[in-house]
Short mmCIF file of C-alpha atoms in Angstrom, two decimals:
data_model
loop_
_atom_site.label_atom_id
_atom_site.label_comp_id
_atom_site.label_asym_id
_atom_site.label_seq_id
_atom_site.Cartn_x
_atom_site.Cartn_y
_atom_site.Cartn_z
CA MET V 1 -3.83 -15.30 23.14
CA ARG V 2 -7.11 -14.14 21.62
CA VAL V 3 -6.83 -11.20 19.22
CA ALA V 4 -9.61 -9.29 17.48
CA LEU V 5 -8.52 -8.18 14.00
CA ILE V 6 -10.22 -4.99 12.80
CA ALA V 7 -9.46 -4.82 9.09
CA PRO V 8 -10.77 -5.26 5.56
CA LEU V 9 -10.39 -8.88 4.51
CA PRO V 10 -10.68 -10.89 1.28
CA PRO V 11 -12.74 -11.04 -0.87
CA GLU V 12 -12.48 -7.24 -0.66
CA GLN V 13 -10.10 -6.20 -3.43
CA ASN V 14 -7.49 -3.90 -2.02
CA GLY V 15 -3.93 -4.24 -0.81
CA ILE V 16 -4.74 -3.82 2.88
CA ALA V 17 -7.32 -6.63 2.72
CA ASP V 18 -4.70 -8.92 1.16
CA TYR V 19 -2.19 -7.93 3.86
CA ALA V 20 -4.70 -8.53 6.67
CA GLY V 21 -5.66 -11.93 5.26
CA HIS V 22 -2.04 -13.09 5.15
CA LEU V 23 -1.38 -11.76 8.65
CA ARG V 24 -4.43 -13.56 10.06
CA ASN V 25 -3.37 -16.86 8.50
CA ALA V 26 0.23 -16.51 9.71
CA LEU V 27 -0.86 -15.65 13.26
CA GLN V 28 -3.22 -18.62 13.38
CA ALA V 29 -0.33 -20.85 12.31
CA LEU V 30 1.41 -19.65 15.50
CA ASP V 31 -1.63 -20.69 17.59
CA VAL V 32 -2.83 -17.12 18.06
CA GLU V 33 -6.63 -17.16 18.01
CA VAL V 34 -7.87 -14.45 15.65
CA VAL V 35 -11.49 -13.28 15.50
CA THR V 36 -12.77 -10.79 12.90
CA PRO V 37 -15.77 -8.89 14.32
CA LEU V 38 -15.99 -6.42 11.41
CA GLN V 39 -15.88 -8.97 8.60
CA GLY V 40 -18.52 -8.15 5.98
CA VAL V 41 -19.01 -4.55 7.12
CA GLY V 42 -16.93 -3.07 4.30
CA ASN V 43 -15.98 0.57 4.63
CA ASP V 44 -19.14 1.67 6.43
CA PRO V 45 -18.26 3.64 9.59
CA ARG V 46 -21.81 3.52 10.96
CA GLN V 47 -22.06 -0.25 10.62
CA ALA V 48 -18.57 -0.60 12.09
CA ARG V 49 -19.54 1.31 15.23
CA GLN V 50 -22.72 -0.73 15.53
CA ARG V 51 -20.79 -3.99 15.18
CA ILE V 52 -18.45 -2.84 17.96
CA ALA V 53 -21.45 -2.17 20.18
CA ASP V 54 -23.08 -5.53 19.39
CA SER V 55 -20.01 -7.80 19.65
CA ASN V 56 -18.98 -9.73 22.75
CA TRP V 57 -15.55 -8.54 23.88
CA GLN V 58 -15.17 -10.90 26.81
CA GLY V 59 -11.95 -12.90 26.54
CA ILE V 60 -10.33 -10.59 23.97
CA ASP V 61 -6.74 -9.94 25.03
CA LEU V 62 -5.93 -7.33 22.41
CA VAL V 63 -7.42 -5.60 19.37
CA HIS V 64 -5.26 -5.07 16.30
CA ALA V 65 -6.35 -2.95 13.32
CA GLU V 66 -5.13 -2.35 9.79
CA ILE V 67 -5.60 1.33 8.94
CA GLY V 68 -5.11 3.03 5.59
CA GLY V 69 -6.37 3.55 2.09
CA GLY V 70 -8.62 6.39 3.24
CA ARG V 71 -10.91 3.90 4.99
CA LEU V 72 -12.89 5.17 7.96
CA ALA V 73 -14.59 1.99 9.23
CA GLU V 74 -11.53 0.72 11.13
CA PHE V 75 -10.72 4.21 12.44
CA ARG V 76 -14.22 4.67 13.85
CA ALA V 77 -14.17 1.16 15.30
CA LEU V 78 -10.96 1.94 17.21
CA GLN V 79 -12.44 5.19 18.50
CA ALA V 80 -15.51 3.32 19.76
CA LEU V 81 -13.36 0.67 21.43
CA ARG V 82 -11.18 3.20 23.20
CA GLU V 83 -14.23 5.08 24.47
CA ARG V 84 -15.73 1.85 25.79
CA PHE V 85 -12.59 0.10 27.09
CA ALA V 86 -10.02 2.52 28.46
CA GLN V 87 -7.52 -0.23 29.38
CA LEU V 88 -7.92 -2.63 26.45
CA PRO V 89 -4.62 -2.94 24.51
CA LEU V 90 -5.13 -1.46 21.04
CA THR V 91 -2.55 -1.78 18.28
CA ALA V 92 -2.66 -0.94 14.59
CA THR V 93 -0.63 -1.13 11.42
CA VAL V 94 -0.70 2.31 9.80
CA HIS V 95 -0.31 1.79 6.07
CA ASP V 96 -0.34 5.45 5.01
CA PRO V 97 1.73 7.44 7.48
CA GLU V 98 2.19 10.33 8.35
CA ARG V 99 -1.57 10.34 8.92
CA LEU V 100 -4.09 7.68 9.97
CA VAL V 101 -7.07 8.41 7.71
CA TRP V 102 -6.38 11.81 6.09
CA ARG V 103 -10.07 12.82 5.94
CA LEU V 104 -13.17 13.38 8.01
CA GLU V 105 -16.20 11.16 7.75
CA LYS V 106 -18.35 14.27 7.20
CA LEU V 107 -17.47 17.92 6.79
CA PRO V 108 -18.94 20.08 9.56
CA TRP V 109 -21.55 22.69 8.76
CA PRO V 110 -21.25 25.17 7.02
CA LEU V 111 -18.31 23.56 5.15
CA SER V 112 -20.59 20.63 4.30
CA LEU V 113 -22.51 22.95 1.98
CA ALA V 114 -19.49 22.94 -0.33
CA GLU V 115 -19.54 19.18 -0.99
CA HIS V 116 -21.82 19.43 -4.04
CA LEU V 117 -20.31 22.59 -5.51
CA PRO V 118 -17.93 22.59 -8.50
CA SER V 119 -14.19 22.02 -8.00
CA PRO V 120 -12.11 23.41 -6.31
CA VAL V 121 -14.66 24.47 -3.69
CA PRO V 122 -15.00 20.99 -2.06
CA GLN V 123 -11.21 20.65 -1.94
CA ALA V 124 -10.91 24.04 -0.28
CA ALA V 125 -13.51 23.02 2.29
CA THR V 126 -11.55 19.84 3.02
CA LEU V 127 -8.42 21.87 3.64
CA LEU V 128 -10.26 24.22 5.99
CA ALA V 129 -11.62 21.24 7.96
CA ASP V 130 -8.27 19.42 8.10
CA PRO V 131 -7.32 20.71 11.59
CA LEU V 132 -10.42 18.94 12.92
CA CYS V 133 -9.40 15.69 11.22
CA LEU V 134 -5.84 15.99 12.50
CA ARG V 135 -7.14 16.54 16.02
CA GLU V 136 -9.19 13.30 15.86
CA GLU V 137 -6.25 11.37 14.45
CA ARG V 138 -3.89 12.61 17.14
CA GLN V 139 -6.36 11.87 19.92
CA LEU V 140 -6.76 8.26 18.81
CA ALA V 141 -3.07 7.74 17.98
CA ARG V 142 -1.94 8.94 21.41
CA SER V 143 -4.35 6.51 23.10
CA MET V 144 -3.01 3.50 21.18
CA THR V 145 -0.75 0.97 22.88
CA ARG V 146 1.40 0.34 19.80
CA LEU V 147 1.45 1.70 16.23
CA VAL V 148 3.19 -0.36 13.55
CA THR V 149 4.62 1.03 10.33
CA LEU V 150 6.20 -0.88 7.47
CA THR V 151 9.29 1.34 7.18
CA ARG V 152 11.51 3.47 9.41
CA ALA V 153 10.68 6.57 7.37
CA GLY V 154 6.99 5.93 7.95
CA SER V 155 7.55 5.48 11.67
CA GLN V 156 9.45 8.73 12.00
CA SER V 157 6.93 10.76 10.04
CA LEU V 158 3.94 9.28 11.91
CA ARG V 159 5.54 9.86 15.29
CA GLN V 160 6.35 13.49 14.54
CA ARG V 161 2.97 14.37 13.02
CA MET V 162 0.89 12.64 15.68
CA GLY V 163 3.09 13.67 18.60
CA LEU V 164 3.73 10.11 19.82
CA HIS V 165 6.14 8.54 22.30
CA GLU V 166 9.00 6.45 20.95
CA GLN V 167 7.86 3.39 22.92
CA GLN V 168 4.55 3.41 21.02
CA MET V 169 6.32 2.90 17.69
CA VAL V 170 7.20 -0.44 16.08
CA VAL V 171 8.61 -1.08 12.59
CA ILE V 172 7.67 -4.43 11.03
CA ASN V 173 8.45 -4.73 7.34
CA HIS V 174 5.78 -5.89 4.90
CA GLY V 175 5.38 -9.66 5.08
CA ASN V 176 5.93 -11.90 2.06
CA LEU V 177 4.57 -15.24 0.98
CA ALA V 178 7.09 -18.08 0.89
CA ILE V 179 7.61 -18.44 -2.87
CA GLU V 180 9.93 -20.94 -4.50
CA PRO V 181 12.82 -19.09 -6.20
CA GLN V 182 12.96 -19.24 -9.98
CA PRO V 183 15.89 -18.25 -12.24
CA LEU V 184 15.59 -15.21 -14.45
CA PRO V 185 14.33 -15.82 -17.98
CA PRO V 186 16.81 -15.32 -20.85
CA LEU V 187 18.05 -11.72 -20.78
CA GLN V 188 16.72 -10.91 -24.24
CA PRO V 189 14.19 -9.54 -24.56
CA LEU V 190 14.34 -7.69 -21.27
CA ARG V 191 10.90 -8.19 -19.73
CA LEU V 192 9.59 -5.30 -17.63
CA LEU V 193 6.48 -5.54 -15.45
CA TYR V 194 4.15 -2.97 -13.98
CA PHE V 195 2.07 -4.78 -11.34
CA GLY V 196 -0.62 -3.37 -9.08
CA PHE V 197 -4.07 -1.89 -9.17
CA ILE V 198 -4.48 0.09 -12.38
CA TYR V 199 -5.90 3.55 -11.81
CA ARG V 200 -4.95 7.18 -12.15
CA GLY V 201 -2.07 8.37 -10.01
CA LYS V 202 0.15 5.31 -10.39
CA GLY V 203 2.38 7.04 -12.94
CA ILE V 204 1.76 4.45 -15.66
CA GLU V 205 1.75 7.25 -18.23
CA ASP V 206 5.29 8.17 -17.14
CA LEU V 207 6.44 4.61 -17.79
CA LEU V 208 4.92 4.59 -21.29
CA ASP V 209 6.46 7.97 -22.11
CA ALA V 210 9.85 6.85 -20.79
CA LEU V 211 9.77 3.74 -22.98
CA ALA V 212 8.86 5.80 -26.03
CA SER V 213 11.69 8.23 -25.27
CA LEU V 214 14.12 5.33 -24.87
CA PHE V 215 13.22 3.94 -28.29
CA VAL V 216 13.61 7.35 -29.93
CA SER V 217 17.15 7.70 -28.55
CA GLN V 218 18.06 4.01 -29.07
CA PRO V 219 15.85 2.50 -31.81
CA ALA V 220 17.70 -0.82 -31.70
CA LEU V 221 16.25 -1.51 -28.24
CA ARG V 222 12.71 -1.93 -29.62
CA ALA V 223 13.48 -5.56 -30.39
CA LYS V 224 15.05 -6.14 -26.96
CA VAL V 225 12.42 -4.86 -24.49
CA ARG V 226 8.82 -5.80 -23.65
CA LEU V 227 6.47 -4.39 -21.01
CA THR V 228 3.56 -6.12 -19.30
CA LEU V 229 0.84 -4.09 -17.57
CA ALA V 230 -0.75 -6.36 -14.98
CA GLY V 231 -3.02 -5.99 -11.99
CA GLY V 232 -6.50 -5.28 -10.72
CA SER V 233 -8.91 -3.24 -12.82
CA GLU V 234 -12.15 -3.32 -10.82
CA PRO V 235 -14.67 -0.80 -12.15
CA GLU V 236 -14.56 1.62 -9.23
CA MET V 237 -10.86 2.18 -9.86
CA ALA V 238 -10.51 1.83 -13.62
CA PHE V 239 -13.66 3.83 -14.39
CA ALA V 240 -14.59 7.22 -13.02
CA SER V 241 -16.30 10.45 -13.98
CA LYS V 242 -13.49 11.08 -16.47
CA GLY V 243 -14.24 7.85 -18.34
CA SER V 244 -12.38 4.58 -18.74
CA TYR V 245 -8.77 4.84 -17.61
CA LEU V 246 -7.93 1.56 -19.33
CA GLU V 247 -9.11 2.97 -22.65
CA GLU V 248 -7.05 6.10 -22.01
CA LEU V 249 -3.97 3.94 -21.51
CA ARG V 250 -4.65 1.92 -24.66
CA LEU V 251 -5.06 5.13 -26.67
CA ARG V 252 -1.80 6.51 -25.28
CA ILE V 253 -0.01 3.28 -26.17
CA ARG V 254 -1.24 3.52 -29.75
CA GLN V 255 -0.28 7.18 -30.01
CA LEU V 256 3.24 6.39 -28.77
CA GLY V 257 3.60 3.52 -31.21
CA LEU V 258 4.08 0.91 -28.48
CA SER V 259 1.19 -1.45 -29.22
CA ASP V 260 3.46 -4.25 -30.46
CA LEU V 261 5.57 -4.12 -27.27
CA ILE V 262 2.88 -4.11 -24.57
CA ASP V 263 1.21 -7.16 -23.03
CA TRP V 264 -1.80 -7.02 -20.70
CA GLN V 265 -2.58 -9.34 -17.77
CA LEU V 266 -5.61 -7.99 -15.92
CA ASP V 267 -7.36 -9.36 -12.83
CA LEU V 268 -5.11 -12.37 -12.36
CA PRO V 269 -6.13 -15.12 -9.93
CA GLY V 270 -3.93 -15.11 -6.85
CA ASP V 271 -2.14 -18.34 -7.74
CA GLN V 272 -0.93 -16.84 -11.04
CA ILE V 273 0.70 -13.71 -9.60
CA ALA V 274 4.03 -15.25 -8.60
CA PRO V 275 4.56 -17.11 -11.93
CA LEU V 276 3.78 -13.88 -13.79
CA ILE V 277 6.30 -11.85 -11.78
CA GLN V 278 8.98 -14.52 -12.09
CA ALA V 279 8.48 -14.62 -15.87
CA HIS V 280 9.87 -11.07 -15.93
CA HIS V 281 13.28 -9.63 -15.13
CA LEU V 282 12.21 -6.68 -13.00
CA MET V 283 9.25 -4.63 -11.86
CA VAL V 284 8.78 -0.92 -12.60
CA LEU V 285 6.70 1.16 -10.16
CA PRO V 286 6.50 4.75 -11.41
CA TYR V 287 4.21 6.04 -8.63
CA ARG V 288 3.54 9.75 -8.20
CA GLU V 289 2.43 11.24 -4.89
CA SER V 290 -0.94 12.96 -5.03
CA SER V 291 -0.68 16.73 -5.26
CA LYS V 292 -3.89 16.96 -3.21
CA LEU V 293 -2.48 14.79 -0.42
CA ARG V 294 0.68 16.89 -0.30
CA LEU V 295 -1.47 19.76 0.97
CA LEU V 296 -2.43 17.59 3.96
CA GLY V 297 0.92 15.91 4.70
CA GLU V 298 3.58 13.52 3.45
CA LEU V 299 2.60 10.02 2.39
CA ARG V 300 5.29 7.64 3.66
CA GLY V 301 3.73 4.24 3.10
CA THR V 302 5.07 1.45 0.91
CA SER V 303 3.55 -0.88 -1.68
CA GLY V 304 2.14 -4.38 -1.75
CA ALA V 305 3.39 -4.70 -5.33
CA LEU V 306 6.93 -3.96 -4.16
CA SER V 307 6.64 -6.67 -1.53
CA TRP V 308 5.55 -9.11 -4.26
CA ALA V 309 8.74 -8.28 -6.19
CA VAL V 310 10.82 -9.05 -3.09
CA ALA V 311 8.94 -12.28 -2.42
CA CYS V 312 9.45 -13.43 -6.01
CA GLY V 313 13.14 -12.49 -6.08
CA ARG V 314 12.89 -9.70 -8.63
CA GLY V 315 14.45 -6.25 -8.59
CA VAL V 316 12.62 -2.97 -9.08
CA ILE V 317 12.99 0.40 -10.72
CA THR V 318 10.81 2.75 -8.72
CA SER V 319 10.19 6.42 -8.16
CA ASP V 320 11.20 8.04 -4.88
CA ALA V 321 7.57 8.42 -3.82
CA ARG V 322 6.36 7.18 -0.42
CA SER V 323 9.09 5.20 1.39
CA PHE V 324 10.30 3.41 -1.73
CA ALA V 325 13.86 4.69 -1.38
CA GLU V 326 14.18 2.79 1.91
CA GLU V 327 12.64 -0.34 0.42
CA VAL V 328 15.17 -0.48 -2.45
CA SER V 329 18.17 0.37 -0.29
CA HIS V 330 19.11 -3.31 0.03
CA GLY V 331 20.71 -3.65 -3.39
CA ASN V 332 17.42 -4.83 -4.89
CA GLY V 333 16.84 -1.98 -7.36
CA THR V 334 17.18 1.69 -8.12
CA ILE V 335 15.10 4.84 -7.73
CA TYR V 336 14.54 7.99 -9.77
CA PRO V 337 12.78 11.31 -8.98
CA GLN V 338 9.03 10.85 -9.29
CA GLY V 339 7.51 12.41 -12.38
CA ASP V 340 10.89 12.72 -14.11
CA VAL V 341 10.27 10.84 -17.35
CA GLN V 342 13.80 11.37 -18.65
CA ALA V 343 15.31 10.02 -15.42
CA LEU V 344 13.12 6.93 -15.71
CA SER V 345 14.13 6.52 -19.36
CA LYS V 346 17.78 6.76 -18.30
CA ALA V 347 17.28 4.08 -15.63
CA LEU V 348 15.69 1.80 -18.22
CA ALA V 349 18.56 2.46 -20.63
CA GLN V 350 21.06 1.57 -17.92
CA VAL V 351 19.59 -1.86 -17.25
CA CYS V 352 19.18 -2.48 -20.98
CA SER V 353 22.89 -1.79 -21.55
CA ALA V 354 23.91 -3.81 -18.49
CA PRO V 355 21.28 -6.57 -18.04
CA GLN V 356 23.46 -8.20 -15.38
CA LEU V 357 22.07 -5.47 -13.09
CA ALA V 358 18.73 -7.25 -13.20
CA ALA V 359 20.43 -10.44 -12.03
CA GLN V 360 22.18 -8.62 -9.17
CA TRP V 361 18.98 -6.94 -8.04
CA ALA V 362 17.12 -10.26 -8.22
CA ALA V 363 19.67 -11.99 -6.00
CA SER V 364 19.42 -9.25 -3.35
CA ALA V 365 15.62 -9.30 -3.55
CA ALA V 366 15.57 -13.06 -3.00
CA GLN V 367 17.63 -12.72 0.19
CA LEU V 368 15.35 -9.99 1.46
CA GLY V 369 12.29 -12.05 0.59
CA GLN V 370 13.51 -14.95 2.70
CA ALA V 371 13.93 -12.71 5.73
CA ARG V 372 10.47 -11.18 5.33
CA GLN V 373 8.35 -14.29 4.95
CA TRP V 374 5.01 -14.09 6.73
CA GLN V 375 6.07 -16.72 9.26
CA HIS V 376 8.80 -14.42 10.58
CA THR V 377 6.60 -11.32 10.28
CA ALA V 378 3.84 -12.96 12.32
CA GLU V 379 6.37 -13.88 15.03
CA ARG V 380 7.25 -10.19 15.36
CA PHE V 381 3.58 -9.28 15.62
CA ARG V 382 3.01 -11.97 18.26
CA ASP V 383 5.93 -10.65 20.30
CA MET V 384 4.61 -7.12 19.97
CA PHE V 385 1.14 -8.24 21.07
CA ARG V 386 2.61 -9.91 24.16
CA GLN V 387 4.49 -6.76 25.09
CA ALA V 388 1.37 -4.65 24.58
CA CYS V 389 -0.68 -6.97 26.80
CA GLY V 390 2.00 -6.77 29.47
CA GLN V 391 1.34 -3.04 29.78
CA ARG V 392 -2.33 -3.48 30.64
#
């Protein structure tokens, strides 16, 4: 089988590129030939369409895409392929259901005049143009042979919003690297880890506030808890028009009196991620859903960081954003209402008073990680590809 993979790929630094790279390697290990016609294009829709026009599609059995993160290049590439090849099997993993891309490449005139005006005028224009975006998304989604989501909640929301048939939908959980299990470190101090790209909207402030609240109510815990903030901090995410987010976090840490309890591990090489996670007892993911996105729909994706926790055999405390509740329904952690700092503080207090919880969550995570290794995940994709090709 010869498959064209339409996706961002390493060295691009985002979670979908990492996912696509692991999927490509796992498929090739199963003797599936994978070609990457868009490699090097980045998120440039115009170049993506041109690459589709210039590439040789003879001998391609199926095209699979990775869609999400607000990227338009893969979306436009799929549109161009469907226009050119009405019968070619097209499949895609949708990382951010209930929508495919959530935004138009360009606002139509006269709404485009609002793009350079002060906020909230551009946001209002985006909302007014959203029916046009939704129409494009539905048109492409309904023409796809199969659409993959990482959770059942994501599948249900995508199907309902796009108006899809049940036979188009496939759920394949996020794949994990095969990582050698490691025992938990000594239970004191309790080592907490935030891991992921560090930028606004991840709820890191909530985690800092929850820790500070915990130490106010139980001062004795200061000597028994440490937090590591780890992950990617590339300039386009950590710096914006509002200034340096990293410096904002450091200032907040000082103001809360947490400087002596916080460790930083930024921009780790890939081979150091697993040892870092396994040096901690559990991961904390305090994500908040974007208030702007809520005006356009419900985000029901999951998290690459959460899959790392599973792969490394570590439990999680996470908000109920996205589809996280489903992902921690296997006895591998607990959830709290997003944005509720006191609820997060209570969850932290619970595991501090009963650290054996961390051991229980870790054991369940390790079992789940074994079942979700990329080898098994790629087998499910290969089977899905074969079924999709059989419908040609």
